[in-house]
Tab-separated table of N, CA and C in Angstrom:
chain	number	residue	atom	x	y	z
A	1424	MET	N	111.029	117.495	86.672
A	1424	MET	CA	109.986	116.862	87.471
A	1424	MET	C	109.227	117.967	88.211
A	1425	ASN	N	107.903	117.884	88.167
A	1425	ASN	CA	107.143	118.954	88.801
A	1425	ASN	C	107.031	118.746	90.317
A	1426	LYS	N	106.640	119.792	90.974
A	1426	LYS	CA	106.586	119.787	92.443
A	1426	LYS	C	105.591	118.759	92.982
A	1427	GLN	N	104.441	118.620	92.304
A	1427	GLN	CA	103.421	117.664	92.759
A	1427	GLN	C	103.973	116.233	92.726
A	1428	ARG	N	104.679	115.878	91.654
A	1428	ARG	CA	105.254	114.535	91.540
A	1428	ARG	C	106.308	114.302	92.620
A	1429	LEU	N	107.098	115.319	92.927
A	1429	LEU	CA	108.087	115.188	93.995
A	1429	LEU	C	107.415	114.915	95.333
A	1430	GLU	N	106.307	115.576	95.592
A	1430	GLU	CA	105.568	115.350	96.842
A	1430	GLU	C	105.021	113.927	96.889
A	1431	GLU	N	104.520	113.431	95.754
A	1431	GLU	CA	104.006	112.063	95.692
A	1431	GLU	C	105.107	111.063	95.993
A	1432	LEU	N	106.293	111.296	95.441
A	1432	LEU	CA	107.410	110.377	95.672
A	1432	LEU	C	107.834	110.366	97.135
A	1433	LYS	N	107.797	111.506	97.775
A	1433	LYS	CA	108.155	111.579	99.191
A	1433	LYS	C	107.184	110.785	100.045
A	1434	LYS	N	105.911	110.783	99.648
A	1434	LYS	CA	104.877	110.097	100.425
A	1434	LYS	C	104.900	108.588	100.205
A	1435	GLU	N	105.484	108.162	99.091
A	1435	GLU	CA	105.461	106.752	98.741
A	1435	GLU	C	106.297	105.938	99.739
A	1436	TYR	N	105.678	104.942	100.303
A	1436	TYR	CA	106.302	104.079	101.292
A	1436	TYR	C	107.075	102.985	100.566
A	1437	LYS	N	108.291	102.679	101.048
A	1437	LYS	CA	109.106	101.612	100.466
A	1437	LYS	C	109.566	100.664	101.561
A	1438	LYS	N	109.568	99.383	101.221
A	1438	LYS	CA	110.009	98.378	102.179
A	1438	LYS	C	110.802	97.306	101.444
A	1439	LYS	N	111.889	96.866	102.063
A	1439	LYS	CA	112.680	95.761	101.516
A	1439	LYS	C	112.085	94.457	102.013
A	1440	ILE	N	111.847	93.536	101.077
A	1440	ILE	CA	111.248	92.244	101.419
A	1440	ILE	C	112.048	91.129	100.742
A	1441	TRP	N	112.472	90.159	101.536
A	1441	TRP	CA	113.120	88.969	100.984
A	1441	TRP	C	112.028	87.969	100.624
A	1442	ILE	N	112.067	87.461	99.395
A	1442	ILE	CA	111.054	86.517	98.915
A	1442	ILE	C	111.758	85.255	98.436
A	1443	ILE	N	111.307	84.114	98.939
A	1443	ILE	CA	111.863	82.832	98.479
A	1443	ILE	C	111.370	82.593	97.060
A	1444	ILE	N	112.299	82.564	96.121
A	1444	ILE	CA	111.914	82.371	94.723
A	1444	ILE	C	112.092	80.922	94.270
A	1445	THR	N	112.988	80.196	94.920
A	1445	THR	CA	113.133	78.764	94.631
A	1445	THR	C	113.344	78.026	95.948
A	1446	PRO	N	112.264	77.506	96.520
A	1446	PRO	CA	112.380	76.816	97.809
A	1446	PRO	C	113.076	75.460	97.681
A	1447	ASP	N	113.714	75.061	98.756
A	1447	ASP	CA	114.386	73.754	98.780
A	1447	ASP	C	113.409	72.603	98.583
A	1448	ASN	N	112.158	72.775	99.074
A	1448	ASN	CA	111.185	71.684	98.968
A	1448	ASN	C	110.544	71.598	97.579
A	1449	GLU	N	110.917	72.514	96.670
A	1449	GLU	CA	110.459	72.517	95.279
A	1449	GLU	C	108.937	72.597	95.142
A	1450	HIS	N	108.241	73.237	96.096
A	1450	HIS	CA	106.785	73.401	96.005
A	1450	HIS	C	106.392	74.358	94.889
A	1451	TRP	N	107.316	75.232	94.469
A	1451	TRP	CA	107.099	76.122	93.338
A	1451	TRP	C	108.443	76.476	92.737
A	1452	ASP	N	108.391	77.082	91.557
A	1452	ASP	CA	109.619	77.507	90.897
A	1452	ASP	C	109.621	79.032	90.761
A	1453	GLU	N	110.708	79.554	90.211
A	1453	GLU	CA	110.868	81.006	90.106
A	1453	GLU	C	109.773	81.634	89.238
A	1454	LYS	N	109.347	80.922	88.184
A	1454	LYS	CA	108.293	81.430	87.301
A	1454	LYS	C	106.987	81.609	88.091
A	1455	PHE	N	106.625	80.603	88.878
A	1455	PHE	CA	105.408	80.697	89.689
A	1455	PHE	C	105.526	81.825	90.709
A	1456	ALA	N	106.687	81.936	91.352
A	1456	ALA	CA	106.896	82.996	92.346
A	1456	ALA	C	106.705	84.365	91.706
A	1457	GLN	N	107.261	84.564	90.498
A	1457	GLN	CA	107.123	85.851	89.823
A	1457	GLN	C	105.672	86.120	89.436
A	1458	GLU	N	104.948	85.083	89.037
A	1458	GLU	CA	103.529	85.250	88.707
A	1458	GLU	C	102.738	85.704	89.939
A	1459	GLU	N	103.033	85.121	91.090
A	1459	GLU	CA	102.349	85.515	92.325
A	1459	GLU	C	102.717	86.941	92.733
A	1460	ILE	N	103.987	87.289	92.591
A	1460	ILE	CA	104.443	88.648	92.904
A	1460	ILE	C	103.682	89.647	92.033
A	1461	ASP	N	103.599	89.370	90.738
A	1461	ASP	CA	102.919	90.274	89.803
A	1461	ASP	C	101.415	90.337	90.079
A	1462	ARG	N	100.808	89.195	90.343
A	1462	ARG	CA	99.356	89.148	90.594
A	1462	ARG	C	99.005	89.990	91.818
A	1463	LEU	N	99.782	89.833	92.878
A	1463	LEU	CA	99.484	90.570	94.104
A	1463	LEU	C	99.838	92.053	93.982
A	1464	CYS	N	100.813	92.378	93.146
A	1464	CYS	CA	101.109	93.802	92.886
A	1464	CYS	C	99.881	94.479	92.284
A	1465	LYS	N	99.259	93.815	91.323
A	1465	LYS	CA	98.063	94.375	90.693
A	1465	LYS	C	96.927	94.492	91.708
A	1466	LYS	N	96.737	93.446	92.498
A	1466	LYS	CA	95.647	93.442	93.470
A	1466	LYS	C	95.783	94.579	94.479
A	1467	TRP	N	97.006	94.806	94.991
A	1467	TRP	CA	97.223	95.798	96.051
A	1467	TRP	C	97.752	97.138	95.532
A	1468	ASN	N	97.903	97.243	94.213
A	1468	ASN	CA	98.380	98.485	93.595
A	1468	ASN	C	99.722	98.940	94.194
A	1469	VAL	N	100.660	98.002	94.231
A	1469	VAL	CA	102.010	98.296	94.703
A	1469	VAL	C	102.991	97.900	93.599
A	1470	LYS	N	104.220	98.337	93.728
A	1470	LYS	CA	105.292	97.949	92.811
A	1470	LYS	C	106.291	97.114	93.586
A	1471	ALA	N	106.748	96.026	92.982
A	1471	ALA	CA	107.798	95.194	93.568
A	1471	ALA	C	108.944	95.132	92.565
A	1472	VAL	N	110.061	95.738	92.916
A	1472	VAL	CA	111.212	95.787	92.016
A	1472	VAL	C	112.271	94.812	92.532
A	1473	SER	N	112.640	93.888	91.684
A	1473	SER	CA	113.658	92.894	92.020
A	1473	SER	C	115.030	93.551	92.054
A	1474	THR	N	115.829	93.188	93.040
A	1474	THR	CA	117.218	93.638	93.081
A	1474	THR	C	118.097	92.462	92.654
A	1475	SER	N	119.381	92.696	92.571
A	1475	SER	CA	120.299	91.615	92.206
A	1475	SER	C	120.760	90.829	93.437
A	1476	GLN	N	120.339	91.271	94.635
A	1476	GLN	CA	120.773	90.606	95.863
A	1476	GLN	C	119.990	89.314	96.102
A	1477	THR	N	120.733	88.246	96.379
A	1477	THR	CA	120.125	86.960	96.726
A	1477	THR	C	120.818	86.410	97.962
A	1478	ARG	N	120.139	85.487	98.603
A	1478	ARG	CA	120.738	84.798	99.747
A	1478	ARG	C	120.063	83.435	99.871
A	1479	ASP	N	120.738	82.535	100.568
A	1479	ASP	CA	120.150	81.230	100.852
A	1479	ASP	C	119.761	81.236	102.318
A	1480	SER	N	118.465	81.179	102.570
A	1480	SER	CA	117.945	81.304	103.929
A	1480	SER	C	117.931	79.983	104.688
A	1481	GLY	N	118.303	78.900	104.018
A	1481	GLY	CA	118.187	77.587	104.648
A	1481	GLY	C	116.893	76.904	104.241
A	1482	HIS	N	115.974	77.682	103.624
A	1482	HIS	CA	114.713	77.128	103.120
A	1482	HIS	C	114.648	77.219	101.607
A	1483	GLY	N	115.634	77.902	101.032
A	1483	GLY	CA	115.671	78.072	99.588
A	1483	GLY	C	116.354	79.368	99.217
A	1484	GLN	N	116.386	79.625	97.921
A	1484	GLN	CA	117.017	80.843	97.411
A	1484	GLN	C	116.043	82.007	97.511
A	1485	GLU	N	116.499	83.081	98.162
A	1485	GLU	CA	115.675	84.283	98.301
A	1485	GLU	C	116.254	85.409	97.457
A	1486	ARG	N	115.376	86.297	97.020
A	1486	ARG	CA	115.791	87.499	96.300
A	1486	ARG	C	115.196	88.696	97.030
A	1487	LEU	N	115.963	89.780	97.092
A	1487	LEU	CA	115.502	90.998	97.742
A	1487	LEU	C	114.697	91.837	96.755
A	1488	PHE	N	113.495	92.243	97.188
A	1488	PHE	CA	112.625	93.106	96.401
A	1488	PHE	C	112.397	94.391	97.180
A	1489	ILE	N	112.248	95.496	96.457
A	1489	ILE	CA	111.847	96.766	97.044
A	1489	ILE	C	110.388	96.951	96.665
A	1490	VAL	N	109.515	96.946	97.675
A	1490	VAL	CA	108.077	97.080	97.445
A	1490	VAL	C	107.664	98.485	97.837
A	1491	SER	N	106.920	99.156	96.960
A	1491	SER	CA	106.504	100.524	97.241
A	1491	SER	C	105.025	100.715	96.949
A	1492	GLY	N	104.429	101.628	97.701
A	1492	GLY	CA	103.014	101.943	97.549
A	1492	GLY	C	102.497	102.536	98.845
A	1493	GLU	N	101.184	102.527	99.003
A	1493	GLU	CA	100.583	102.994	100.249
A	1493	GLU	C	101.011	102.050	101.378
A	1494	PRO	N	101.340	102.571	102.561
A	1494	PRO	CA	101.826	101.712	103.654
A	1494	PRO	C	100.916	100.521	103.963
A	1495	GLU	N	99.616	100.742	104.040
A	1495	GLU	CA	98.691	99.644	104.353
A	1495	GLU	C	98.669	98.610	103.230
A	1496	ALA	N	98.741	99.069	101.980
A	1496	ALA	CA	98.750	98.153	100.834
A	1496	ALA	C	100.018	97.301	100.830
A	1497	VAL	N	101.161	97.907	101.163
A	1497	VAL	CA	102.421	97.158	101.223
A	1497	VAL	C	102.335	96.088	102.306
A	1498	LYS	N	101.755	96.434	103.437
A	1498	LYS	CA	101.593	95.482	104.543
A	1498	LYS	C	100.702	94.301	104.126
A	1499	GLU	N	99.572	94.607	103.490
A	1499	GLU	CA	98.658	93.544	103.039
A	1499	GLU	C	99.303	92.696	101.942
A	1500	TYR	N	100.034	93.343	101.045
A	1500	TYR	CA	100.738	92.636	99.974
A	1500	TYR	C	101.712	91.620	100.574
A	1501	GLU	N	102.519	92.080	101.527
A	1501	GLU	CA	103.513	91.202	102.145
A	1501	GLU	C	102.841	90.032	102.850
A	1502	SER	N	101.765	90.307	103.555
A	1502	SER	CA	101.043	89.263	104.280
A	1502	SER	C	100.472	88.215	103.320
A	1503	GLU	N	99.838	88.681	102.252
A	1503	GLU	CA	99.233	87.749	101.301
A	1503	GLU	C	100.299	86.979	100.518
A	1504	LEU	N	101.418	87.628	100.238
A	1504	LEU	CA	102.500	86.955	99.530
A	1504	LEU	C	103.088	85.833	100.386
A	1505	GLU	N	103.205	86.088	101.686
A	1505	GLU	CA	103.700	85.037	102.590
A	1505	GLU	C	102.790	83.826	102.576
A	1506	GLU	N	101.471	84.043	102.521
A	1506	GLU	CA	100.533	82.926	102.441
A	1506	GLU	C	100.680	82.167	101.130
A	1507	ALA	N	100.888	82.904	100.042
A	1507	ALA	CA	100.969	82.292	98.720
A	1507	ALA	C	102.256	81.507	98.512
A	1508	LEU	N	103.363	81.989	99.106
A	1508	LEU	CA	104.672	81.387	98.817
A	1508	LEU	C	105.353	80.744	100.030
A	1509	TYR	N	104.613	80.476	101.095
A	1509	TYR	CA	105.254	79.839	102.248
A	1509	TYR	C	104.454	78.701	102.800
């Protein structure tokens, strides 16, 4: 790996985000949630990597994602995703 790429990786901001993928109220399903995650990744030029960690928040099944990109883009991505899936 070259030095420039290492510097880019150091600058890349990462944040853990819990996303409800199957809500108790059944307003959407996991397929729709993944489509929204992917759509907003493209819009904000961020990456959202699903982990194997899940939890039940009392509102539905959540999955932990690691979102990476420019700090402001990650913030906007998270905000818009909350509007889309909550």
